[in-house]
């Protein structure tokens, strides 16, 4: 033990020599000493803490940045990147950052649309949970413990390895981290049958502002309520989740039917709006609406793909479709019967017989430059108005993509206040506006973001109002940001907060005032404390 400790100290001293001059030696030294004091593992600090002077600092920093728009941001300069390998490293990171007046950014999968898990304009550290990603599946109990740094693809893979009749309802992109995904909701292809990922969380382990590790019992129901979809990072660092596995049939069916305006897309989309939230709960049919080149040279048209998962076989699906959506003309040849795990690959776009092992690849999803926004729709948009929307989408060179995801089913049965995610009964579907581009630089960004805002503005009459609501996981800083510093005003934050959480925002702020009254865990859209 003594030799382990002295080896650790030697490594620690060597590590200190590599601290950059730009970072004050005393702060670095004290911060690193503080971290090593709290470590309960024998792993030397140099193995999980990186400063700008380390040769692997940049590659670790950039490793999971999904939105390449932020790669050249001036706010991408953490003083330390901590990649804990033991829970005590997370505890130490919180305590020492607080002590040394450093802000914290917590990163699990790095998919935040606005980069809030790795950007800050004040001195900060990143706690990157990439090394805390163990998954322990218990099919007998229908549960699993999942560490927050796991990706949802890794979770799906580990469940499928153990059982073909268990699954989990969460997101469609395999590389999203469960730290961010579950604490913001988690909307995927089984949302109509089983709700959001966060509707299926039984317990959690969280490091609070005092560095304590709390579970559901010790944190209490108020805080547990808040970390499910309230955005965990406002309340602490989530280390792991206990999830409830859900039953899936051994055979499911997937299909995609694609139509253009010339093939009657408008009428079909109009009809879809009337029935998509009322279908059999086992049927999830989303729309991918985009501008594509038309048949005539130089011309463009709107194309819609009806991309679907049915939790059952073809024999059951075809009569259901014939009854509720005959207009689509679905045929057996359009469908593929497969396993639930293969349906995950199918929806994620892997349709060439890729083995399920690819779900373990944390860089499977190509990175890109993008800006997304979201809406919820409560009334079907008329055919005439749909045509107006197409007119706006078809205008100009820049082509946004729209994803319409049906709600209803289980989502309508959960009361608005049961969890912070309030978009339940009365919401037909969610719209995600996706704008991706390849050209780097601020001019290209401005041009594309401006176009996205133009489309979003145009959509205002057709979507939810007072407030115009949005989905937290499709983070959008255009909705409003907190003031700098710890004195975030509740009333100002309500502008964006009520869009994500409606009346639940107040309860979230009250919980915040109890568990983090000093507002240590904060970012541009964190929940501010409210004292009544
Ligand atoms: P990241 O690590 O960037 O964290 C996101 C936020 O959560 C940050 O504020 C971060 O600080 C906080 N956080 C992360 N880990 C934490 C922890 N352990 N404790 C406390 N706070 C923590 N969503 C969806 O519902 N369904 C879908 O199908 C998809 N699909 C999709 C595809 C692609 C390509 C992208 C880029 C995104 C999605 N999303 C999505 C949105 C996604 O759910 C959302 O961006 C999540 O917040 C990402 O979680 P990560 O852990 O990957 O992000």
PDB file of N, CA, C and O in Angstrom, residues 427-495:
ATOM      1  N   UNK A 427     -51.166  16.666 -27.066  1.00  0.00           N
ATOM      2  CA  UNK A 427     -50.110  16.891 -28.063  1.00  0.00           C
ATOM      3  C   UNK A 427     -50.158  15.752 -29.078  1.00  0.00           C
ATOM      4  O   UNK A 427     -50.075  14.585 -28.695  1.00  0.00           O
ATOM      5  N   UNK A 428     -50.313  16.106 -30.345  1.00  0.00           N
ATOM      6  CA  UNK A 428     -50.410  15.062 -31.377  1.00  0.00           C
ATOM      7  C   UNK A 428     -49.021  14.542 -31.750  1.00  0.00           C
ATOM      8  O   UNK A 428     -48.810  13.351 -31.870  1.00  0.00           O
ATOM      9  N   UNK A 429     -48.113  15.484 -31.942  1.00  0.00           N
ATOM     10  CA  UNK A 429     -46.765  15.073 -32.345  1.00  0.00           C
ATOM     11  C   UNK A 429     -45.759  16.181 -32.050  1.00  0.00           C
ATOM     12  O   UNK A 429     -46.139  17.323 -31.778  1.00  0.00           O
ATOM     13  N   UNK A 430     -44.502  15.774 -32.102  1.00  0.00           N
ATOM     14  CA  UNK A 430     -43.393  16.685 -31.869  1.00  0.00           C
ATOM     15  C   UNK A 430     -42.722  16.961 -33.212  1.00  0.00           C
ATOM     16  O   UNK A 430     -42.595  16.056 -34.025  1.00  0.00           O
ATOM     17  N   UNK A 431     -42.354  18.222 -33.426  1.00  0.00           N
ATOM     18  CA  UNK A 431     -41.581  18.526 -34.644  1.00  0.00           C
ATOM     19  C   UNK A 431     -40.151  18.826 -34.235  1.00  0.00           C
ATOM     20  O   UNK A 431     -39.914  19.600 -33.312  1.00  0.00           O
ATOM     21  N   UNK A 432     -39.228  18.203 -34.916  1.00  0.00           N
ATOM     22  CA  UNK A 432     -37.830  18.611 -34.756  1.00  0.00           C
ATOM     23  C   UNK A 432     -37.367  19.197 -36.091  1.00  0.00           C
ATOM     24  O   UNK A 432     -37.520  18.571 -37.138  1.00  0.00           O
ATOM     25  N   UNK A 433     -36.862  20.419 -36.034  1.00  0.00           N
ATOM     26  CA  UNK A 433     -36.326  21.081 -37.227  1.00  0.00           C
ATOM     27  C   UNK A 433     -34.819  20.804 -37.223  1.00  0.00           C
ATOM     28  O   UNK A 433     -34.147  21.108 -36.234  1.00  0.00           O
ATOM     29  N   UNK A 434     -34.339  20.249 -38.294  1.00  0.00           N
ATOM     30  CA  UNK A 434     -32.914  19.886 -38.362  1.00  0.00           C
ATOM     31  C   UNK A 434     -32.254  20.664 -39.497  1.00  0.00           C
ATOM     32  O   UNK A 434     -32.691  20.563 -40.647  1.00  0.00           O
ATOM     33  N   UNK A 435     -31.231  21.423 -39.151  1.00  0.00           N
ATOM     34  CA  UNK A 435     -30.481  22.137 -40.201  1.00  0.00           C
ATOM     35  C   UNK A 435     -29.035  21.695 -40.119  1.00  0.00           C
ATOM     36  O   UNK A 435     -28.356  21.932 -39.119  1.00  0.00           O
ATOM     37  N   UNK A 436     -28.568  21.003 -41.148  1.00  0.00           N
ATOM     38  CA  UNK A 436     -27.174  20.534 -41.164  1.00  0.00           C
ATOM     39  C   UNK A 436     -26.454  21.160 -42.336  1.00  0.00           C
ATOM     40  O   UNK A 436     -27.050  21.340 -43.385  1.00  0.00           O
ATOM     41  N   UNK A 437     -25.199  21.473 -42.146  1.00  0.00           N
ATOM     42  CA  UNK A 437     -24.418  21.978 -43.264  1.00  0.00           C
ATOM     43  C   UNK A 437     -22.965  21.545 -43.141  1.00  0.00           C
ATOM     44  O   UNK A 437     -22.547  21.080 -42.079  1.00  0.00           O
ATOM     45  N   UNK A 438     -22.233  21.681 -44.258  1.00  0.00           N
ATOM     46  CA  UNK A 438     -20.851  21.178 -44.265  1.00  0.00           C
ATOM     47  C   UNK A 438     -19.810  22.276 -44.190  1.00  0.00           C
ATOM     48  O   UNK A 438     -18.737  22.100 -43.628  1.00  0.00           O
ATOM     49  N   UNK A 439     -20.179  23.424 -44.754  1.00  0.00           N
ATOM     50  CA  UNK A 439     -19.225  24.532 -44.865  1.00  0.00           C
ATOM     51  C   UNK A 439     -18.881  25.072 -43.471  1.00  0.00           C
ATOM     52  O   UNK A 439     -19.781  25.401 -42.690  1.00  0.00           O
ATOM     53  N   UNK A 440     -17.591  25.179 -43.156  1.00  0.00           N
ATOM     54  CA  UNK A 440     -17.196  25.709 -41.846  1.00  0.00           C
ATOM     55  C   UNK A 440     -17.258  27.237 -41.816  1.00  0.00           C
ATOM     56  O   UNK A 440     -17.571  27.879 -42.824  1.00  0.00           O
ATOM     57  N   UNK A 441     -16.983  27.811 -40.667  1.00  0.00           N
ATOM     58  CA  UNK A 441     -16.883  29.273 -40.553  1.00  0.00           C
ATOM     59  C   UNK A 441     -18.169  29.924 -40.087  1.00  0.00           C
ATOM     60  O   UNK A 441     -19.259  29.381 -40.239  1.00  0.00           O
ATOM     61  N   UNK A 442     -17.986  31.151 -39.546  1.00  0.00           N
ATOM     62  CA  UNK A 442     -19.132  31.817 -38.925  1.00  0.00           C
ATOM     63  C   UNK A 442     -20.139  32.316 -39.949  1.00  0.00           C
ATOM     64  O   UNK A 442     -21.339  32.356 -39.692  1.00  0.00           O
ATOM     65  N   UNK A 443     -19.671  32.672 -41.136  1.00  0.00           N
ATOM     66  CA  UNK A 443     -20.608  33.183 -42.155  1.00  0.00           C
ATOM     67  C   UNK A 443     -21.604  32.094 -42.544  1.00  0.00           C
ATOM     68  O   UNK A 443     -22.807  32.332 -42.649  1.00  0.00           O
ATOM     69  N   UNK A 444     -21.068  30.886 -42.766  1.00  0.00           N
ATOM     70  CA  UNK A 444     -21.943  29.764 -43.148  1.00  0.00           C
ATOM     71  C   UNK A 444     -22.925  29.465 -42.015  1.00  0.00           C
ATOM     72  O   UNK A 444     -24.116  29.228 -42.244  1.00  0.00           O
ATOM     73  N   UNK A 445     -22.430  29.522 -40.779  1.00  0.00           N
ATOM     74  CA  UNK A 445     -23.307  29.269 -39.630  1.00  0.00           C
ATOM     75  C   UNK A 445     -24.440  30.284 -39.600  1.00  0.00           C
ATOM     76  O   UNK A 445     -25.603  29.929 -39.477  1.00  0.00           O
ATOM     77  N   UNK A 446     -24.060  31.556 -39.710  1.00  0.00           N
ATOM     78  CA  UNK A 446     -25.089  32.615 -39.646  1.00  0.00           C
ATOM     79  C   UNK A 446     -26.158  32.400 -40.695  1.00  0.00           C
ATOM     80  O   UNK A 446     -27.350  32.492 -40.424  1.00  0.00           O
ATOM     81  N   UNK A 447     -25.720  32.081 -41.901  1.00  0.00           N
ATOM     82  CA  UNK A 447     -26.638  31.915 -43.029  1.00  0.00           C
ATOM     83  C   UNK A 447     -27.630  30.778 -42.752  1.00  0.00           C
ATOM     84  O   UNK A 447     -28.831  30.917 -42.923  1.00  0.00           O
ATOM     85  N   UNK A 448     -27.110  29.661 -42.257  1.00  0.00           N
ATOM     86  CA  UNK A 448     -27.973  28.499 -42.035  1.00  0.00           C
ATOM     87  C   UNK A 448     -28.880  28.687 -40.818  1.00  0.00           C
ATOM     88  O   UNK A 448     -30.045  28.295 -40.827  1.00  0.00           O
ATOM     89  N   UNK A 449     -28.324  29.288 -39.781  1.00  0.00           N
ATOM     90  CA  UNK A 449     -29.134  29.496 -38.573  1.00  0.00           C
ATOM     91  C   UNK A 449     -30.252  30.497 -38.873  1.00  0.00           C
ATOM     92  O   UNK A 449     -31.393  30.343 -38.428  1.00  0.00           O
ATOM     93  N   UNK A 450     -29.927  31.510 -39.656  1.00  0.00           N
ATOM     94  CA  UNK A 450     -30.942  32.494 -40.042  1.00  0.00           C
ATOM     95  C   UNK A 450     -32.105  31.815 -40.776  1.00  0.00           C
ATOM     96  O   UNK A 450     -33.277  32.071 -40.524  1.00  0.00           O
ATOM     97  N   UNK A 451     -31.751  30.905 -41.669  1.00  0.00           N
ATOM     98  CA  UNK A 451     -32.773  30.185 -42.449  1.00  0.00           C
ATOM     99  C   UNK A 451     -33.633  29.311 -41.508  1.00  0.00           C
ATOM    100  O   UNK A 451     -34.843  29.234 -41.625  1.00  0.00           O
ATOM    101  N   UNK A 452     -32.965  28.676 -40.558  1.00  0.00           N
ATOM    102  CA  UNK A 452     -33.705  27.845 -39.594  1.00  0.00           C
ATOM    103  C   UNK A 452     -34.685  28.699 -38.806  1.00  0.00           C
ATOM    104  O   UNK A 452     -35.836  28.339 -38.599  1.00  0.00           O
ATOM    105  N   UNK A 453     -34.235  29.882 -38.391  1.00  0.00           N
ATOM    106  CA  UNK A 453     -35.107  30.777 -37.604  1.00  0.00           C
ATOM    107  C   UNK A 453     -36.286  31.250 -38.445  1.00  0.00           C
ATOM    108  O   UNK A 453     -37.391  31.418 -37.943  1.00  0.00           O
ATOM    109  N   UNK A 454     -36.021  31.450 -39.728  1.00  0.00           N
ATOM    110  CA  UNK A 454     -37.094  31.911 -40.624  1.00  0.00           C
ATOM    111  C   UNK A 454     -38.189  30.834 -40.705  1.00  0.00           C
ATOM    112  O   UNK A 454     -39.378  31.119 -40.586  1.00  0.00           O
ATOM    113  N   UNK A 455     -37.778  29.582 -40.872  1.00  0.00           N
ATOM    114  CA  UNK A 455     -38.757  28.485 -40.966  1.00  0.00           C
ATOM    115  C   UNK A 455     -39.513  28.356 -39.633  1.00  0.00           C
ATOM    116  O   UNK A 455     -40.742  28.228 -39.607  1.00  0.00           O
ATOM    117  N   UNK A 456     -38.775  28.430 -38.532  1.00  0.00           N
ATOM    118  CA  UNK A 456     -39.389  28.305 -37.191  1.00  0.00           C
ATOM    119  C   UNK A 456     -40.423  29.413 -36.980  1.00  0.00           C
ATOM    120  O   UNK A 456     -41.520  29.180 -36.478  1.00  0.00           O
ATOM    121  N   UNK A 457     -40.066  30.624 -37.388  1.00  0.00           N
ATOM    122  CA  UNK A 457     -40.987  31.765 -37.221  1.00  0.00           C
ATOM    123  C   UNK A 457     -42.253  31.526 -38.044  1.00  0.00           C
ATOM    124  O   UNK A 457     -43.372  31.751 -37.586  1.00  0.00           O
ATOM    125  N   UNK A 458     -42.054  31.042 -39.234  1.00  0.00           N
ATOM    126  CA  UNK A 458     -43.200  30.806 -40.110  1.00  0.00           C
ATOM    127  C   UNK A 458     -44.170  29.774 -39.510  1.00  0.00           C
ATOM    128  O   UNK A 458     -45.377  29.829 -39.713  1.00  0.00           O
ATOM    129  N   UNK A 459     -43.633  28.828 -38.756  1.00  0.00           N
ATOM    130  CA  UNK A 459     -44.452  27.732 -38.215  1.00  0.00           C
ATOM    131  C   UNK A 459     -45.309  28.149 -37.016  1.00  0.00           C
ATOM    132  O   UNK A 459     -46.184  27.398 -36.578  1.00  0.00           O
ATOM    133  N   UNK A 460     -45.063  29.331 -36.478  1.00  0.00           N
ATOM    134  CA  UNK A 460     -45.730  29.739 -35.219  1.00  0.00           C
ATOM    135  C   UNK A 460     -47.249  29.528 -35.201  1.00  0.00           C
ATOM    136  O   UNK A 460     -47.787  29.019 -34.210  1.00  0.00           O
ATOM    137  N   UNK A 461     -47.981  29.870 -36.259  1.00  0.00           N
ATOM    138  CA  UNK A 461     -49.447  29.722 -36.165  1.00  0.00           C
ATOM    139  C   UNK A 461     -49.906  28.264 -36.055  1.00  0.00           C
ATOM    140  O   UNK A 461     -51.038  28.007 -35.652  1.00  0.00           O
ATOM    141  N   UNK A 462     -49.057  27.323 -36.406  1.00  0.00           N
ATOM    142  CA  UNK A 462     -49.494  25.924 -36.521  1.00  0.00           C
ATOM    143  C   UNK A 462     -49.147  25.065 -35.311  1.00  0.00           C
ATOM    144  O   UNK A 462     -49.479  23.881 -35.274  1.00  0.00           O
ATOM    145  N   UNK A 463     -48.444  25.647 -34.346  1.00  0.00           N
ATOM    146  CA  UNK A 463     -47.927  24.827 -33.240  1.00  0.00           C
ATOM    147  C   UNK A 463     -48.453  25.340 -31.902  1.00  0.00           C
ATOM    148  O   UNK A 463     -49.214  26.308 -31.867  1.00  0.00           O
ATOM    149  N   UNK A 464     -48.036  24.691 -30.807  1.00  0.00           N
ATOM    150  CA  UNK A 464     -48.551  25.060 -29.480  1.00  0.00           C
ATOM    151  C   UNK A 464     -48.247  26.539 -29.166  1.00  0.00           C
ATOM    152  O   UNK A 464     -47.257  27.089 -29.637  1.00  0.00           O
ATOM    153  N   UNK A 465     -49.143  27.121 -28.370  1.00  0.00           N
ATOM    154  CA  UNK A 465     -48.991  28.565 -28.064  1.00  0.00           C
ATOM    155  C   UNK A 465     -49.146  28.816 -26.575  1.00  0.00           C
ATOM    156  O   UNK A 465     -49.796  28.048 -25.885  1.00  0.00           O
ATOM    157  N   UNK A 466     -48.624  29.942 -26.139  1.00  0.00           N
ATOM    158  CA  UNK A 466     -48.790  30.432 -24.751  1.00  0.00           C
ATOM    159  C   UNK A 466     -48.571  29.376 -23.690  1.00  0.00           C
ATOM    160  O   UNK A 466     -49.518  29.036 -22.999  1.00  0.00           O
ATOM    161  N   UNK A 467     -47.421  28.821 -23.529  1.00  0.00           N
ATOM    162  CA  UNK A 467     -46.218  29.123 -24.294  1.00  0.00           C
ATOM    163  C   UNK A 467     -46.089  28.221 -25.535  1.00  0.00           C
ATOM    164  O   UNK A 467     -46.701  27.156 -25.592  1.00  0.00           O
ATOM    165  N   UNK A 468     -45.272  28.691 -26.457  1.00  0.00           N
ATOM    166  CA  UNK A 468     -44.880  27.833 -27.583  1.00  0.00           C
ATOM    167  C   UNK A 468     -43.854  26.856 -27.012  1.00  0.00           C
ATOM    168  O   UNK A 468     -42.760  27.254 -26.619  1.00  0.00           O
ATOM    169  N   UNK A 469     -44.221  25.580 -26.919  1.00  0.00           N
ATOM    170  CA  UNK A 469     -43.402  24.655 -26.130  1.00  0.00           C
ATOM    171  C   UNK A 469     -42.253  24.035 -26.942  1.00  0.00           C
ATOM    172  O   UNK A 469     -42.260  24.064 -28.177  1.00  0.00           O
ATOM    173  N   UNK A 470     -41.307  23.470 -26.218  1.00  0.00           N
ATOM    174  CA  UNK A 470     -40.119  22.872 -26.848  1.00  0.00           C
ATOM    175  C   UNK A 470     -39.667  21.691 -25.999  1.00  0.00           C
ATOM    176  O   UNK A 470     -40.012  21.586 -24.821  1.00  0.00           O
ATOM    177  N   UNK A 471     -38.873  20.819 -26.596  1.00  0.00           N
ATOM    178  CA  UNK A 471     -38.393  19.613 -25.916  1.00  0.00           C
ATOM    179  C   UNK A 471     -36.966  19.868 -25.419  1.00  0.00           C
ATOM    180  O   UNK A 471     -36.076  20.177 -26.208  1.00  0.00           O
ATOM    181  N   UNK A 472     -36.770  19.710 -24.114  1.00  0.00           N
ATOM    182  CA  UNK A 472     -35.478  20.022 -23.494  1.00  0.00           C
ATOM    183  C   UNK A 472     -34.301  19.347 -24.198  1.00  0.00           C
ATOM    184  O   UNK A 472     -33.239  19.942 -24.380  1.00  0.00           O
ATOM    185  N   UNK A 473     -34.486  18.093 -24.594  1.00  0.00           N
ATOM    186  CA  UNK A 473     -33.365  17.380 -25.207  1.00  0.00           C
ATOM    187  C   UNK A 473     -32.999  17.930 -26.585  1.00  0.00           C
ATOM    188  O   UNK A 473     -31.915  17.649 -27.091  1.00  0.00           O
ATOM    189  N   UNK A 474     -33.934  18.685 -27.191  1.00  0.00           N
ATOM    190  CA  UNK A 474     -33.584  19.340 -28.453  1.00  0.00           C
ATOM    191  C   UNK A 474     -33.227  20.786 -28.098  1.00  0.00           C
ATOM    192  O   UNK A 474     -33.873  21.747 -28.514  1.00  0.00           O
ATOM    193  N   UNK A 475     -32.203  20.910 -27.299  1.00  0.00           N
ATOM    194  CA  UNK A 475     -31.823  22.190 -26.681  1.00  0.00           C
ATOM    195  C   UNK A 475     -31.692  23.300 -27.719  1.00  0.00           C
ATOM    196  O   UNK A 475     -31.071  23.133 -28.766  1.00  0.00           O
ATOM    197  N   UNK A 476     -32.225  24.474 -27.340  1.00  0.00           N
ATOM    198  CA  UNK A 476     -32.233  25.598 -28.264  1.00  0.00           C
ATOM    199  C   UNK A 476     -32.018  26.883 -27.462  1.00  0.00           C
ATOM    200  O   UNK A 476     -32.924  27.341 -26.759  1.00  0.00           O
ATOM    201  N   UNK A 477     -30.837  27.459 -27.571  1.00  0.00           N
ATOM    202  CA  UNK A 477     -30.556  28.663 -26.776  1.00  0.00           C
ATOM    203  C   UNK A 477     -31.279  29.894 -27.323  1.00  0.00           C
ATOM    204  O   UNK A 477     -31.337  30.919 -26.647  1.00  0.00           O
ATOM    205  N   UNK A 478     -31.862  29.786 -28.519  1.00  0.00           N
ATOM    206  CA  UNK A 478     -32.664  30.915 -29.024  1.00  0.00           C
ATOM    207  C   UNK A 478     -33.863  31.176 -28.118  1.00  0.00           C
ATOM    208  O   UNK A 478     -34.428  32.266 -28.119  1.00  0.00           O
ATOM    209  N   UNK A 479     -34.266  30.184 -27.344  1.00  0.00           N
ATOM    210  CA  UNK A 479     -35.455  30.345 -26.497  1.00  0.00           C
ATOM    211  C   UNK A 479     -35.181  31.261 -25.312  1.00  0.00           C
ATOM    212  O   UNK A 479     -36.110  31.743 -24.662  1.00  0.00           O
ATOM    213  N   UNK A 480     -33.904  31.482 -25.018  1.00  0.00           N
ATOM    214  CA  UNK A 480     -33.543  32.358 -23.898  1.00  0.00           C
ATOM    215  C   UNK A 480     -32.412  31.740 -23.103  1.00  0.00           C
ATOM    216  O   UNK A 480     -32.257  30.521 -23.080  1.00  0.00           O
ATOM    217  N   UNK A 481     -31.640  32.589 -22.453  1.00  0.00           N
ATOM    218  CA  UNK A 481     -30.542  32.078 -21.622  1.00  0.00           C
ATOM    219  C   UNK A 481     -30.510  32.811 -20.285  1.00  0.00           C
ATOM    220  O   UNK A 481     -31.018  33.917 -20.156  1.00  0.00           O
ATOM    221  N   UNK A 482     -29.884  32.161 -19.304  1.00  0.00           N
ATOM    222  CA  UNK A 482     -29.735  32.753 -17.984  1.00  0.00           C
ATOM    223  C   UNK A 482     -28.728  33.896 -18.020  1.00  0.00           C
ATOM    224  O   UNK A 482     -27.847  33.940 -18.879  1.00  0.00           O
ATOM    225  N   UNK A 483     -28.882  34.763 -17.013  1.00  0.00           N
ATOM    226  CA  UNK A 483     -27.864  35.809 -16.857  1.00  0.00           C
ATOM    227  C   UNK A 483     -26.578  35.146 -16.377  1.00  0.00           C
ATOM    228  O   UNK A 483     -26.624  34.080 -15.770  1.00  0.00           O
ATOM    229  N   UNK A 484     -25.487  35.827 -16.616  1.00  0.00           N
ATOM    230  CA  UNK A 484     -24.206  35.284 -16.152  1.00  0.00           C
ATOM    231  C   UNK A 484     -24.143  35.256 -14.630  1.00  0.00           C
ATOM    232  O   UNK A 484     -24.808  36.049 -13.975  1.00  0.00           O
ATOM    233  N   UNK A 485     -23.360  34.377 -14.099  1.00  0.00           N
ATOM    234  CA  UNK A 485     -23.148  34.362 -12.654  1.00  0.00           C
ATOM    235  C   UNK A 485     -24.221  33.587 -11.926  1.00  0.00           C
ATOM    236  O   UNK A 485     -25.126  33.017 -12.535  1.00  0.00           O
ATOM    237  N   UNK A 486     -24.115  33.605 -10.596  1.00  0.00           N
ATOM    238  CA  UNK A 486     -24.995  32.745  -9.814  1.00  0.00           C
ATOM    239  C   UNK A 486     -26.353  33.371  -9.539  1.00  0.00           C
ATOM    240  O   UNK A 486     -27.258  32.737  -9.044  1.00  0.00           O
ATOM    241  N   UNK A 487     -26.517  34.695  -9.870  1.00  0.00           N
ATOM    242  CA  UNK A 487     -27.783  35.344  -9.528  1.00  0.00           C
ATOM    243  C   UNK A 487     -28.813  35.260 -10.643  1.00  0.00           C
ATOM    244  O   UNK A 487     -29.438  36.247 -11.012  1.00  0.00           O
ATOM    245  N   UNK A 488     -28.965  34.091 -11.199  1.00  0.00           N
ATOM    246  CA  UNK A 488     -29.923  33.921 -12.293  1.00  0.00           C
ATOM    247  C   UNK A 488     -31.312  34.304 -11.803  1.00  0.00           C
ATOM    248  O   UNK A 488     -31.756  33.850 -10.756  1.00  0.00           O
ATOM    249  N   UNK A 489     -31.986  35.125 -12.600  1.00  0.00           N
ATOM    250  CA  UNK A 489     -33.314  35.535 -12.150  1.00  0.00           C
ATOM    251  C   UNK A 489     -34.358  34.500 -12.574  1.00  0.00           C
ATOM    252  O   UNK A 489     -34.392  34.063 -13.722  1.00  0.00           O
ATOM    253  N   UNK A 490     -35.208  34.140 -11.604  1.00  0.00           N
ATOM    254  CA  UNK A 490     -36.245  33.141 -11.882  1.00  0.00           C
ATOM    255  C   UNK A 490     -37.204  33.658 -12.952  1.00  0.00           C
ATOM    256  O   UNK A 490     -37.555  32.936 -13.883  1.00  0.00           O
ATOM    257  N   UNK A 491     -37.602  34.926 -12.822  1.00  0.00           N
ATOM    258  CA  UNK A 491     -38.612  35.411 -13.769  1.00  0.00           C
ATOM    259  C   UNK A 491     -38.035  35.475 -15.186  1.00  0.00           C
ATOM    260  O   UNK A 491     -38.711  35.129 -16.157  1.00  0.00           O
ATOM    261  N   UNK A 492     -36.778  35.870 -15.316  1.00  0.00           N
ATOM    262  CA  UNK A 492     -36.189  35.894 -16.668  1.00  0.00           C
ATOM    263  C   UNK A 492     -36.045  34.469 -17.216  1.00  0.00           C
ATOM    264  O   UNK A 492     -36.288  34.215 -18.385  1.00  0.00           O
ATOM    265  N   UNK A 493     -35.623  33.555 -16.326  1.00  0.00           N
ATOM    266  CA  UNK A 493     -35.446  32.171 -16.780  1.00  0.00           C
ATOM    267  C   UNK A 493     -36.784  31.530 -17.143  1.00  0.00           C
ATOM    268  O   UNK A 493     -36.827  30.597 -17.951  1.00  0.00           O
ATOM    269  N   UNK A 494     -37.872  32.053 -16.565  1.00  0.00           N
ATOM    270  CA  UNK A 494     -39.194  31.479 -16.880  1.00  0.00           C
ATOM    271  C   UNK A 494     -39.508  31.592 -18.368  1.00  0.00           C
ATOM    272  O   UNK A 494     -40.295  30.809 -18.895  1.00  0.00           O
ATOM    273  N   UNK A 495     -38.931  32.581 -19.026  1.00  0.00           N
ATOM    274  CA  UNK A 495     -39.210  32.776 -20.458  1.00  0.00           C
ATOM    275  C   UNK A 495     -38.878  31.493 -21.230  1.00  0.00           C
ATOM    276  O   UNK A 495     -39.688  30.982 -22.003  1.00  0.00           O
TER     277      UNK A 495
END
